[in-house]
Short mmCIF file of C-alpha atoms in Angstrom, two decimals:
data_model
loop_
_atom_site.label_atom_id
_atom_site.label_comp_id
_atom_site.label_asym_id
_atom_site.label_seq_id
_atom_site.Cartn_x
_atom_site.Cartn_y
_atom_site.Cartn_z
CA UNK A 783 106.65 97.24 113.32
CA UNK A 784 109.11 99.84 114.49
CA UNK A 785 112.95 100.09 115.20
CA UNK A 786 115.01 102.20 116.57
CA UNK A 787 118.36 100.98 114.18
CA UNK A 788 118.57 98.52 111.88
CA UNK A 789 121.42 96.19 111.05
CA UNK A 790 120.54 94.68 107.61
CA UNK A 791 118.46 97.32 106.27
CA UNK A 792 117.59 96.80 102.62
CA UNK A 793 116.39 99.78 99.94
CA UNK A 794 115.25 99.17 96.20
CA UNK A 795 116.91 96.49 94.00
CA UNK A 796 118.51 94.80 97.00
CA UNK A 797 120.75 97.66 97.82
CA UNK A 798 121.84 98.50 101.40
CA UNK A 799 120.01 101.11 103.35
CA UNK A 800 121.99 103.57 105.97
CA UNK A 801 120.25 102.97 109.32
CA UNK A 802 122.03 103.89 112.39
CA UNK A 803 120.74 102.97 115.90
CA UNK A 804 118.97 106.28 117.21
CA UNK A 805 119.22 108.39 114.34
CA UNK A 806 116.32 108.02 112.61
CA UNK A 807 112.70 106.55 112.54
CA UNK A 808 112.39 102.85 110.82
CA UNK A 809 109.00 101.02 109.68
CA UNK A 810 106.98 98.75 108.05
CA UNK A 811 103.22 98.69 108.22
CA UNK A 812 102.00 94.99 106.86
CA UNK A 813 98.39 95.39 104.88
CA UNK A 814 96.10 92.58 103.68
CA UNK A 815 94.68 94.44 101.08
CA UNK A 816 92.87 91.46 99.45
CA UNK A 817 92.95 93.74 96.15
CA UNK A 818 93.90 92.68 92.59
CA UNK A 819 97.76 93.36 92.26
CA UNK A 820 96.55 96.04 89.96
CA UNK A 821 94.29 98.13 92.54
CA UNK A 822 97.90 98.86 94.41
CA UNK A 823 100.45 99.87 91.88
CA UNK A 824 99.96 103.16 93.16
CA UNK A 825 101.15 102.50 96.78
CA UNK A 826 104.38 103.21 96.74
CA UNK A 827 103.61 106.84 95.30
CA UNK A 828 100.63 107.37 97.78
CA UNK A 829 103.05 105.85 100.72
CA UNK A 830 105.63 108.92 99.68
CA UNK A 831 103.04 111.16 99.94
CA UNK A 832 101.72 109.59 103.35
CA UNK A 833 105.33 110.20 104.40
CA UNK A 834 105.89 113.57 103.18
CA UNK A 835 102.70 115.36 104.63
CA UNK A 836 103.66 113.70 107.74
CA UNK A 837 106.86 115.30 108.37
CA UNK A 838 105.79 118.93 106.71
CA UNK A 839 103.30 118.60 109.51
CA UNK A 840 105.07 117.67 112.50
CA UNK A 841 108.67 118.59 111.45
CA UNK A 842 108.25 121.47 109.61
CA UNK A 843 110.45 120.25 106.46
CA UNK A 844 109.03 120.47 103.58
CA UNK A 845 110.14 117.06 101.64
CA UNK A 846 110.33 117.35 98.07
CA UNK A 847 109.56 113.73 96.01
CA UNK A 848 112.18 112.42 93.84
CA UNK A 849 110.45 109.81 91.36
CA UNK A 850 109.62 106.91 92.84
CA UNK A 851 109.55 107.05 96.30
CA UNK A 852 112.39 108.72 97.72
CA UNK A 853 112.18 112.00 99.74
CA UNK A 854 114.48 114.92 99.60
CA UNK A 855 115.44 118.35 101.76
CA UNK A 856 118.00 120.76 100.57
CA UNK A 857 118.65 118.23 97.96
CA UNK A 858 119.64 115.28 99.97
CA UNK A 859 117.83 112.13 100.59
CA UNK A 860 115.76 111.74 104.19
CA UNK A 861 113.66 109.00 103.31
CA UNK A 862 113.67 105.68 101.55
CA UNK A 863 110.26 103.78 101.15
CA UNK A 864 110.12 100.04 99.84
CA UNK A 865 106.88 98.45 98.96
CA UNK A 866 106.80 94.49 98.78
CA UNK A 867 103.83 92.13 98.23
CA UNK A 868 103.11 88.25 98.68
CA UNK A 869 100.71 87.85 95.31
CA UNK A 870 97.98 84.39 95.30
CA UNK A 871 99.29 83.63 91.67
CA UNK A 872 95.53 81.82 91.07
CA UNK A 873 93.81 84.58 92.14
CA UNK A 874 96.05 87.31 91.12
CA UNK A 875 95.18 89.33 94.57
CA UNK A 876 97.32 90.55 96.91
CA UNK A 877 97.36 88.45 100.15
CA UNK A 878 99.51 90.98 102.45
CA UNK A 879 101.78 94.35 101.15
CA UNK A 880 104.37 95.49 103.21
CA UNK A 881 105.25 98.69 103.02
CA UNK A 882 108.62 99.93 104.55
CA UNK A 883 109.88 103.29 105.40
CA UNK A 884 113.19 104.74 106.98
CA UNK A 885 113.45 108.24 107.58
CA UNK A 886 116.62 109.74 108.65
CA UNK A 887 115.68 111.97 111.88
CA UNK A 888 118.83 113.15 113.51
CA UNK A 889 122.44 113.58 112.55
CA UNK A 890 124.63 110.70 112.30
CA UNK A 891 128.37 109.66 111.12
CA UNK A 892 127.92 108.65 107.33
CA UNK A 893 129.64 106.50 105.14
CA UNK A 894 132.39 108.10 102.88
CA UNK A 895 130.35 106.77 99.98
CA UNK A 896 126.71 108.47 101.45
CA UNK A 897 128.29 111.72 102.33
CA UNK A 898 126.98 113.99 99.42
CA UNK A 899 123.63 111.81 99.61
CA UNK A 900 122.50 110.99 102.51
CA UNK A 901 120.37 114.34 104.45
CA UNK A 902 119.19 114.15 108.21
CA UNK A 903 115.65 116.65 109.47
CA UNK A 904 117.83 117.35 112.52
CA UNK A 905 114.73 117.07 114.79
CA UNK A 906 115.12 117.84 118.42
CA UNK A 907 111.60 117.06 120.07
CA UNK A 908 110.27 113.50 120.26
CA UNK A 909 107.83 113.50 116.94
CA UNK A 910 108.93 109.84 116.46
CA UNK A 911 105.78 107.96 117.97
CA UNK A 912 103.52 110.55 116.17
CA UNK A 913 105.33 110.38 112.62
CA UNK A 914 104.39 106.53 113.23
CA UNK A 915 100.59 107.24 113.69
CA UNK A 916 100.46 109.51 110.98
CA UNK A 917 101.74 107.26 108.55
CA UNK A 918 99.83 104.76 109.33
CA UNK A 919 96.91 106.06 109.86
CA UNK A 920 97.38 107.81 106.37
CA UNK A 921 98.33 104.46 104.66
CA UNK A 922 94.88 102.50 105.65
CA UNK A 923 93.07 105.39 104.05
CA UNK A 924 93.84 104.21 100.68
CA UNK A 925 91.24 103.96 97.89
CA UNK A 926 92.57 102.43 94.61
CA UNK A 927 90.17 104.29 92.73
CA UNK A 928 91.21 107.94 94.75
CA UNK A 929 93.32 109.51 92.31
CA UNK A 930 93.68 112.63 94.06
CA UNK A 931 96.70 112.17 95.57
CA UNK A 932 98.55 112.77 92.47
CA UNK A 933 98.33 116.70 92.53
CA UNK A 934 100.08 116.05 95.81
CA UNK A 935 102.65 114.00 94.42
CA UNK A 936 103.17 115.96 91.74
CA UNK A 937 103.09 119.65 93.82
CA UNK A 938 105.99 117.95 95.49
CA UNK A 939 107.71 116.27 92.53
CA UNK A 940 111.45 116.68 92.45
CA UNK A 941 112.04 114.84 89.17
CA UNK A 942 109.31 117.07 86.70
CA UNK A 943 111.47 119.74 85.02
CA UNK A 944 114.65 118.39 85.69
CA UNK A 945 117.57 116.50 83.50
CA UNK A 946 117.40 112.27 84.25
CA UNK A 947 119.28 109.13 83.28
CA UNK A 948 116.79 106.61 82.63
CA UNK A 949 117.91 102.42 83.26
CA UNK A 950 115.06 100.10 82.85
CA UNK A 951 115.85 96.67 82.23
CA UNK A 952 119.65 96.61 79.49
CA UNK A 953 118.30 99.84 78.62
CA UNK A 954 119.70 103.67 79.42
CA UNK A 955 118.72 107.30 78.19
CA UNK A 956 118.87 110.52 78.88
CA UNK A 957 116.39 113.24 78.60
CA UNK A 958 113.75 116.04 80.31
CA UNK A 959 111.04 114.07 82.93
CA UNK A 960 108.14 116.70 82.20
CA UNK A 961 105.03 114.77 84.02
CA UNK A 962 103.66 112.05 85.71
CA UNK A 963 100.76 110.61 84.63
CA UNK A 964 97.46 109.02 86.21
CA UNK A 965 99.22 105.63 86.08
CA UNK A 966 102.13 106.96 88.16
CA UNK A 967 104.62 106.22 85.31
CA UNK A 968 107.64 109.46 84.70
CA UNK A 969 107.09 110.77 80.99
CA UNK A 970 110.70 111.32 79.92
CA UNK A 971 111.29 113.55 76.72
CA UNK A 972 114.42 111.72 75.42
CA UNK A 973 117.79 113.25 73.94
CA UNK A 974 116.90 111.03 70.79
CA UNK A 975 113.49 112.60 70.23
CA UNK A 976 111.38 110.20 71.56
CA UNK A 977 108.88 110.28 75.01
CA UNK A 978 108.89 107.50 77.06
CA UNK A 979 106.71 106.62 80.17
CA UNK A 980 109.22 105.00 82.48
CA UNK A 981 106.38 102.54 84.38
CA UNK A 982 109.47 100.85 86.03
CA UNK A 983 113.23 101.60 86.45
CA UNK A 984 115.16 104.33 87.61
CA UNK A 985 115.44 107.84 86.97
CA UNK A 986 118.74 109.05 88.06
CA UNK A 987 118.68 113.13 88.42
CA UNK A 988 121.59 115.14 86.70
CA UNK A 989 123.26 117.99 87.93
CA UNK A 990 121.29 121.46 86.93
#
C-alpha cells in the first residue's frame, strides 16, 4: 500500500509522524510470514537496511542507520520505519507483519518543533515507483536464519561509537553504544561501569 501524504501518520511509541502530501514516499508492505514471533525480531533492522540500500542505489544518498530503525543524511532524519505484527497467541506464530516506511523525498514546510530533525533527499527525478519495488522486493527476501545483513547494518550504523541516553521501561542511562550484536540488541558501555544490551527502548544520541 502506497500514499502520496498521509494525515494520521503514526511513528514508534504512538508518536506522530511528519507526512506532507507530495513530499515524500509512504508505505507499508503486509507479510504473512507464518514464522514463530521469534524468526522475525530481526525485521525491523533488515527492513532499515532494505530501505537504505534502496535509496544509496537510486538516490545516491548514502543513509546512515541510527539504532533501531531510523535513517539519517547529514545528520537529520529521512526515514522512519515501524514494524507491527498480529501474533496467534496458541500458536505463538506470526499470522501477518506489517511493515511501514515513510521516507521524506522532497523539501517541505516543517513544524517549528521538527526543524533541527527532520532532513529531506531533495530528489528531482521520479525514483518513487522504483524505491517501492526495491523495498519490497528486498523485504520478501528475508531468511530468519540469514544473518548477513548485520555487517550491513552495522557498516551503516550511526549509533556505534557515539554518546546515547538509554530509556527502557522507568529506566534511563547514559553511556558509549560500542556494537550490535547477532541478536540486534545496542551494547551500551554505561557511565556507571556497567554494559548493557538495550534489546528494547530507545537510544537517544548526544551531541559529539
Amino acid at each position: 500500500v502506497t500514499a502520496n501524504g498521509q494525515t494520521a501518520g503514526r511513528g514508534r511509541h504512538g508518536r506522530t509522524f511528519f507526512s506532507p502530501k507530495d513530499a515524500g514516499l509512504y508505505m507499508t508492505v503486509a507479510l504473512t510470514p507464518h514464522m514463530p514471533a521469534e524468526w522475525l525480531l530481526n525485521m525491523t533492522a533488515y527492513a532499515a537496511v532494505c530501505v537504505a540500500e534502496a535509496i544509496e542505489r537510486l538516490t545516491g544518498a548514502s543513509p546512515r542507520i541510527k539504532w533501531v530503525n531510523d535513517l539519517f543524511v547529514d545528520g537529520r532524519k529521512v526515514c522512519g520505519i515501524l514494524t507491527e505484527a498480529v501474533t496467534d497467541f496458541e500458536s505463538g506464530t506470526v499470522e501477518s507483519l506489517l511493515v511501514g516506511i515513510g521516507i521524506n523525498l522532497r523539501q517541505s514546510d516543517v513544524p517549528d518543533s521538527l526543524r533541527e530533525v527532520v532532513g529531506f533527499l531533495n530528489v528531482t527525478s521520479p525514483v518513487r515507483n522504483r524505491l517501492v519495488a526495491a523495498i519490497t522486493n528486498a523485504l520478501l527476501r528475508y531468511t530468519p536464519q540469514d544473518h548477513a545483513f548485520w555487517d550491513a547494518y552495522r557498516e551503516r550504523s550511526l549509533t556505534i561509537g557515539r554518546r546515547v541516553q538509554c530509556t527502557q521501561g522507568n529506566r534511563s542511562f547514559t553511556g558509549m553504544a560500542t556494537a550490535i550484536d547477532e541478536s540486534g540488541a545496542l551494547v551500551v558501555l554505561a557511565d556507571s561501569g556497567d554494559t548493557v544490551a538495550l534489546r528494547s527502548g530507545e537510544a537517544i544520541l548526544l551531541p559529539q
